[in-house]
Tab-separated table of C-alpha atoms in Angstrom:
chain	number	residue	atom	x	y	z
A	1	MET	CA	90.828	37.499	-56.284
A	2	LYS	CA	92.397	34.074	-56.734
A	3	LYS	CA	90.995	32.821	-53.407
A	4	PHE	CA	87.576	34.277	-54.218
A	5	LEU	CA	87.492	32.419	-57.529
A	6	ILE	CA	88.551	29.185	-55.841
A	7	TRP	CA	85.699	29.599	-53.326
A	8	ILE	CA	83.273	30.125	-56.220
A	9	LEU	CA	84.570	26.954	-57.868
A	10	ALA	CA	84.208	25.030	-54.595
A	11	LEU	CA	80.659	26.326	-54.135
A	12	THR	CA	79.733	25.380	-57.712
A	13	ILE	CA	81.021	21.833	-57.256
A	14	THR	CA	79.217	21.584	-53.912
A	15	ILE	CA	75.870	22.753	-55.276
A	16	ALA	CA	76.143	20.400	-58.257
A	17	GLY	CA	76.987	17.453	-56.007
A	18	ALA	CA	74.217	18.234	-53.506
A	19	TRP	CA	71.667	18.689	-56.302
A	20	TYR	CA	72.578	15.355	-57.864
A	21	THR	CA	72.329	13.582	-54.509
A	22	ARG	CA	68.902	15.028	-53.732
A	23	THR	CA	67.412	14.374	-57.162
A	24	THR	CA	68.447	10.731	-57.485
A	25	GLY	CA	67.978	7.633	-55.422
A	26	PRO	CA	65.159	5.307	-54.371
A	27	THR	CA	63.005	7.918	-52.584
A	28	LYS	CA	62.139	10.038	-55.609
A	29	PRO	CA	58.767	9.413	-57.307
A	30	VAL	CA	58.644	7.294	-60.443
A	31	LYS	CA	57.327	9.630	-63.149
A	32	GLY	CA	56.130	9.004	-66.665
A	33	SER	CA	53.162	9.075	-69.010
A	34	VAL	CA	51.148	6.515	-70.961
A	35	THR	CA	48.309	6.628	-73.468
A	36	PHE	CA	45.367	4.503	-72.372
A	37	ASP	CA	41.781	4.494	-73.701
A	38	GLY	CA	42.631	7.531	-75.833
A	39	GLU	CA	43.809	9.582	-72.843
A	40	ILE	CA	47.343	10.682	-72.004
A	41	ILE	CA	47.853	9.734	-68.376
A	42	LYS	CA	50.748	11.336	-66.532
A	43	TYR	CA	51.771	9.726	-63.268
A	44	SER	CA	54.053	10.367	-60.318
A	45	LEU	CA	54.158	7.293	-58.098
A	46	ILE	CA	55.523	7.872	-54.592
A	47	ARG	CA	58.312	5.782	-53.104
A	48	THR	CA	58.304	7.171	-49.565
A	49	TRP	CA	55.523	8.143	-47.165
A	50	PHE	CA	55.372	9.773	-43.741
A	51	MET	CA	53.637	7.933	-40.923
A	52	PRO	CA	51.121	7.650	-39.343
A	53	SER	CA	48.717	6.936	-42.199
A	54	ASP	CA	48.234	4.659	-45.167
A	55	ALA	CA	50.116	5.769	-48.279
A	56	PRO	CA	47.821	7.157	-51.016
A	57	VAL	CA	49.200	6.466	-54.489
A	58	LYS	CA	47.267	8.735	-56.861
A	59	VAL	CA	46.879	8.580	-60.640
A	60	LYS	CA	44.896	11.316	-62.383
A	61	VAL	CA	42.460	9.712	-64.823
A	62	ASP	CA	39.640	11.915	-66.139
A	63	SER	CA	37.584	9.199	-67.826
A	64	ASP	CA	35.085	7.451	-65.564
A	65	GLU	CA	35.275	4.497	-67.947
A	66	VAL	CA	38.752	3.702	-66.641
A	67	THR	CA	38.987	1.713	-63.417
A	68	GLY	CA	41.823	-0.370	-62.053
A	69	THR	CA	43.387	-2.612	-59.462
A	70	PHE	CA	46.641	-2.702	-57.564
A	71	ILE	CA	48.661	-5.495	-56.037
A	72	TYR	CA	50.992	-5.141	-53.084
A	73	LYS	CA	53.040	-7.055	-50.537
A	74	ARG	CA	55.648	-6.337	-47.912
A	75	THR	CA	59.274	-6.555	-49.013
A	76	PRO	CA	61.554	-8.325	-48.383
A	77	SER	CA	59.082	-11.022	-47.350
A	78	HIS	CA	57.569	-14.352	-48.254
A	79	ASP	CA	54.111	-12.754	-48.503
A	80	SER	CA	51.710	-13.491	-51.320
A	81	TRP	CA	50.433	-10.638	-53.475
A	82	ILE	CA	47.239	-8.935	-52.290
A	83	GLU	CA	44.976	-7.431	-54.964
A	84	LYS	CA	42.497	-4.598	-54.368
A	85	GLU	CA	40.403	-2.207	-56.429
A	86	LEU	CA	41.559	1.354	-57.015
A	87	ILE	CA	39.264	3.895	-55.371
A	88	ARG	CA	37.983	6.814	-57.450
A	89	GLU	CA	37.993	10.195	-55.756
A	90	GLY	CA	37.106	12.907	-58.259
A	91	GLU	CA	39.714	12.936	-61.019
A	92	TYR	CA	41.960	10.427	-59.282
A	93	LEU	CA	42.206	6.678	-58.968
A	94	ILE	CA	43.876	5.939	-55.640
A	95	ALA	CA	45.619	2.926	-54.154
A	96	TYR	CA	45.837	3.063	-50.366
A	97	LEU	CA	48.860	1.066	-49.185
A	98	PRO	CA	48.483	-0.100	-45.551
A	99	GLN	CA	50.870	1.586	-43.135
A	100	LEU	CA	53.911	-0.369	-41.961
A	101	PRO	CA	56.281	0.337	-39.027
A	102	HIS	CA	59.319	2.623	-39.362
A	103	ALA	CA	61.490	1.525	-42.322
A	104	GLY	CA	58.897	-0.992	-43.478
A	105	LYS	CA	58.789	-1.397	-47.250
A	106	VAL	CA	55.896	-2.375	-49.505
A	107	MET	CA	56.060	-3.345	-53.171
A	108	TYR	CA	53.144	-2.340	-55.396
A	109	GLN	CA	51.983	-2.265	-59.021
A	110	ILE	CA	48.971	-0.521	-60.574
A	111	THR	CA	46.856	-1.860	-63.458
A	112	LEU	CA	44.380	0.348	-65.314
A	113	LYS	CA	41.317	-1.251	-66.904
A	114	THR	CA	38.405	-0.604	-69.232
A	115	GLU	CA	35.720	-2.987	-70.375
A	116	ASN	CA	37.895	-4.214	-73.238
A	117	GLU	CA	41.513	-3.861	-72.145
A	118	GLN	CA	43.924	-3.496	-69.257
A	119	PHE	CA	47.397	-2.018	-68.906
A	120	LYS	CA	50.090	-2.126	-66.215
A	121	LEU	CA	51.162	1.422	-65.424
A	122	THR	CA	54.799	0.393	-64.811
A	123	GLU	CA	56.643	-2.602	-66.149
A	124	ASN	CA	58.025	-3.539	-62.743
A	125	PRO	CA	56.597	-3.149	-59.210
A	126	ILE	CA	57.598	-0.047	-57.239
A	127	ILE	CA	58.981	-0.126	-53.699
A	128	LEU	CA	57.733	2.381	-51.115
A	129	ARG	CA	59.255	2.869	-47.657
A	130	PHE	CA	57.416	4.238	-44.623
A	131	ARG	CA	59.218	6.740	-42.435
A	132	GLY	CA	58.528	8.965	-39.469
A	133	ASP	CA	58.425	12.747	-39.670
A	134	VAL	CA	61.647	14.490	-38.589
A	135	PRO	CA	61.309	17.759	-36.653
A	136	ILE	CA	62.820	20.832	-38.282
A	137	TRP	CA	65.210	21.413	-35.359
A	138	ALA	CA	66.936	18.118	-36.238
A	139	MET	CA	66.592	18.020	-40.022
A	140	LEU	CA	67.690	21.586	-40.819
A	141	PRO	CA	71.011	21.502	-38.894
A	142	HIS	CA	71.761	18.070	-40.365
A	143	ILE	CA	71.262	19.305	-43.934
A	144	LEU	CA	73.135	22.581	-43.434
A	145	LEU	CA	76.071	20.982	-41.630
A	146	MET	CA	76.487	18.241	-44.236
A	147	PHE	CA	76.269	20.791	-47.056
A	148	ALA	CA	78.887	22.934	-45.316
A	149	ALA	CA	81.083	19.852	-44.808
A	150	LEU	CA	80.991	19.155	-48.546
A	151	LEU	CA	81.814	22.799	-49.287
A	152	PHE	CA	84.804	22.973	-46.937
A	153	SER	CA	86.010	19.527	-48.013
A	154	THR	CA	85.962	20.638	-51.649
A	155	ARG	CA	87.673	23.905	-50.735
A	156	ALA	CA	90.355	22.031	-48.782
A	157	GLY	CA	90.979	19.758	-51.757
A	158	LEU	CA	91.350	22.761	-54.054
A	159	ALA	CA	93.669	24.399	-51.504
A	160	ALA	CA	95.846	21.304	-51.554
A	161	ALA	CA	95.859	21.303	-55.339
A	162	PHE	CA	96.776	25.017	-55.584
A	163	GLY	CA	99.416	24.950	-52.838
A	164	GLU	CA	97.462	26.884	-50.179
A	165	LYS	CA	97.344	26.191	-46.453
A	166	THR	CA	94.965	23.355	-45.572
A	167	PHE	CA	94.980	23.013	-41.764
A	168	VAL	CA	92.011	25.272	-40.894
A	169	LEU	CA	89.955	24.050	-43.853
A	170	SER	CA	90.636	20.412	-42.966
A	171	LEU	CA	89.813	20.897	-39.281
A	172	THR	CA	86.593	22.717	-40.171
A	173	THR	CA	85.602	19.899	-42.536
A	174	LEU	CA	86.104	17.259	-39.863
A	175	ILE	CA	84.152	19.223	-37.230
A	176	LEU	CA	81.249	19.778	-39.640
A	177	LEU	CA	81.196	16.099	-40.605
A	178	ILE	CA	81.132	14.966	-36.980
A	179	ALA	CA	78.402	17.450	-36.047
A	180	GLY	CA	76.242	16.857	-39.116
A	181	GLY	CA	76.843	13.149	-39.638
A	182	LEU	CA	77.528	11.685	-36.195
A	183	VAL	CA	75.465	14.000	-33.974
A	184	PHE	CA	72.436	15.171	-35.946
A	185	GLY	CA	72.560	12.259	-38.408
A	186	PRO	CA	71.603	9.597	-35.837
A	187	ILE	CA	68.890	11.890	-34.418
A	188	VAL	CA	67.349	12.214	-37.887
A	189	GLN	CA	67.694	8.456	-38.392
A	190	LYS	CA	65.919	7.756	-35.094
A	191	TYR	CA	62.938	9.952	-35.919
A	192	ALA	CA	62.688	8.707	-39.503
A	193	PHE	CA	63.374	4.989	-39.141
A	194	GLY	CA	63.298	4.153	-35.442
A	195	ALA	CA	67.016	3.540	-34.797
A	196	TYR	CA	69.991	5.817	-34.184
A	197	TRP	CA	72.431	3.757	-36.253
A	198	THR	CA	71.803	0.916	-38.705
A	199	GLY	CA	75.156	0.874	-40.479
A	200	TRP	CA	78.178	-1.291	-39.741
A	201	PRO	CA	78.449	-3.324	-37.515
A	202	TYR	CA	74.686	-3.413	-36.804
A	203	GLY	CA	73.364	-3.346	-40.365
A	204	THR	CA	73.958	-2.424	-43.980
A	205	ASP	CA	72.404	1.056	-44.161
A	206	LEU	CA	74.490	2.705	-46.849
A	207	THR	CA	73.807	6.251	-45.625
A	208	ASP	CA	75.251	5.454	-42.190
A	209	ASN	CA	78.180	3.579	-43.705
A	210	LYS	CA	78.897	6.483	-46.091
A	211	THR	CA	78.965	8.864	-43.127
A	212	ALA	CA	81.366	6.655	-41.198
A	213	LEU	CA	83.667	6.360	-44.213
A	214	MET	CA	83.730	10.126	-44.801
A	215	VAL	CA	84.571	10.831	-41.161
A	216	LEU	CA	87.261	8.142	-41.173
A	217	PHE	CA	89.002	9.513	-44.262
A	218	TRP	CA	88.969	13.060	-42.960
A	219	ALA	CA	90.059	12.039	-39.447
A	220	VAL	CA	93.109	10.281	-40.898
A	221	ALA	CA	93.831	13.252	-43.170
A	222	MET	CA	93.487	15.695	-40.260
A	223	ILE	CA	95.887	13.709	-38.097
A	224	LYS	CA	98.446	13.699	-40.907
A	225	VAL	CA	98.040	17.443	-41.479
A	226	TRP	CA	98.408	18.128	-37.753
A	227	ARG	CA	101.623	16.124	-37.616
A	228	ASN	CA	103.053	17.219	-40.957
A	229	HIS	CA	101.565	20.111	-42.927
A	230	SER	CA	102.941	18.752	-46.216
A	231	HIS	CA	100.327	15.982	-46.695
A	232	ARG	CA	98.551	17.713	-49.558
A	233	GLY	CA	98.020	14.504	-51.502
A	234	LEU	CA	96.079	12.965	-48.606
A	235	ILE	CA	93.883	16.067	-48.260
A	236	LEU	CA	93.113	15.986	-51.964
A	237	LEU	CA	92.319	12.276	-51.737
A	238	ALA	CA	89.974	12.796	-48.759
A	239	SER	CA	88.222	15.592	-50.627
A	240	VAL	CA	87.721	13.485	-53.751
A	241	VAL	CA	86.538	10.485	-51.714
A	242	LEU	CA	83.951	12.611	-49.893
A	243	LEU	CA	82.651	14.027	-53.171
A	244	LEU	CA	82.421	10.563	-54.752
A	245	ILE	CA	80.563	9.258	-51.692
A	246	TYR	CA	78.129	12.166	-51.968
A	247	LEU	CA	77.409	11.177	-55.568
A	248	ILE	CA	76.074	7.795	-54.436
A	249	PRO	CA	72.257	8.203	-54.591
A	250	HIS	CA	70.766	9.269	-51.267
A	251	SER	CA	69.042	6.513	-49.216
A	252	LEU	CA	70.338	3.749	-51.489
A	253	MET	CA	70.330	0.491	-49.475
A	254	GLY	CA	68.655	2.388	-46.643
A	255	SER	CA	67.133	1.057	-43.423
A	256	GLU	CA	64.511	-1.627	-43.895
A	257	ILE	CA	62.642	-4.283	-41.963
A	258	ASP	CA	63.409	-7.844	-43.026
A	259	PHE	CA	59.940	-9.382	-42.960
A	260	THR	CA	61.369	-12.756	-43.958
A	261	GLN	CA	62.558	-13.101	-40.360
A	262	GLN	CA	59.078	-12.599	-38.891
């Protein structure tokens, strides 16, 4: 019963951590609502788009009296802002952002207008990143393996804290991390952003660097456990470090094209 309850605790922590990671970060739409021309306008402005097509940023505005413009430019770049009219399609005003290559980012801002007034939908411009579609055979194993790695890492940390054996749990964690992060991770990265690895020493992609750090901590912990089964403090540390790394918003400081170099 004690082990069952510890597994439930580990699963609860894992689900909470995974949920937080997936619901935060720079890929989630910017949502909100404003009152303009007597109408409550709710918006959900996308920050990622799958190639190959222009990115349609839609705002539902019922009144035909409301029009608008949007400005955009590549980022990071030395480009000047480009301004275009929003296109009305039924109930929606739409800004079509021109497609960029894998990991290309565009910054945009929408302004709504009537004959007498105008209003910026967001105070600051929004950044959208283009990405390729990842096949299910690569994405699903990556997600499941990384979720399982977090679960077994948390369970190993709890085992260390409660004086249980940690060898099998630690070895399983390391294997799952290598499979999910260093095998399927680069495959997903290649499909999505055109490169297998853009972390250190080739770039600053935080997702890749987080993966490398998690594997490193658990590899060191596993070696210590293999040599001396009494390294409970190190197992607990590796477990906490992995959880803290997971809590860093997903895709923060992700792959991008530096247009200032072109």
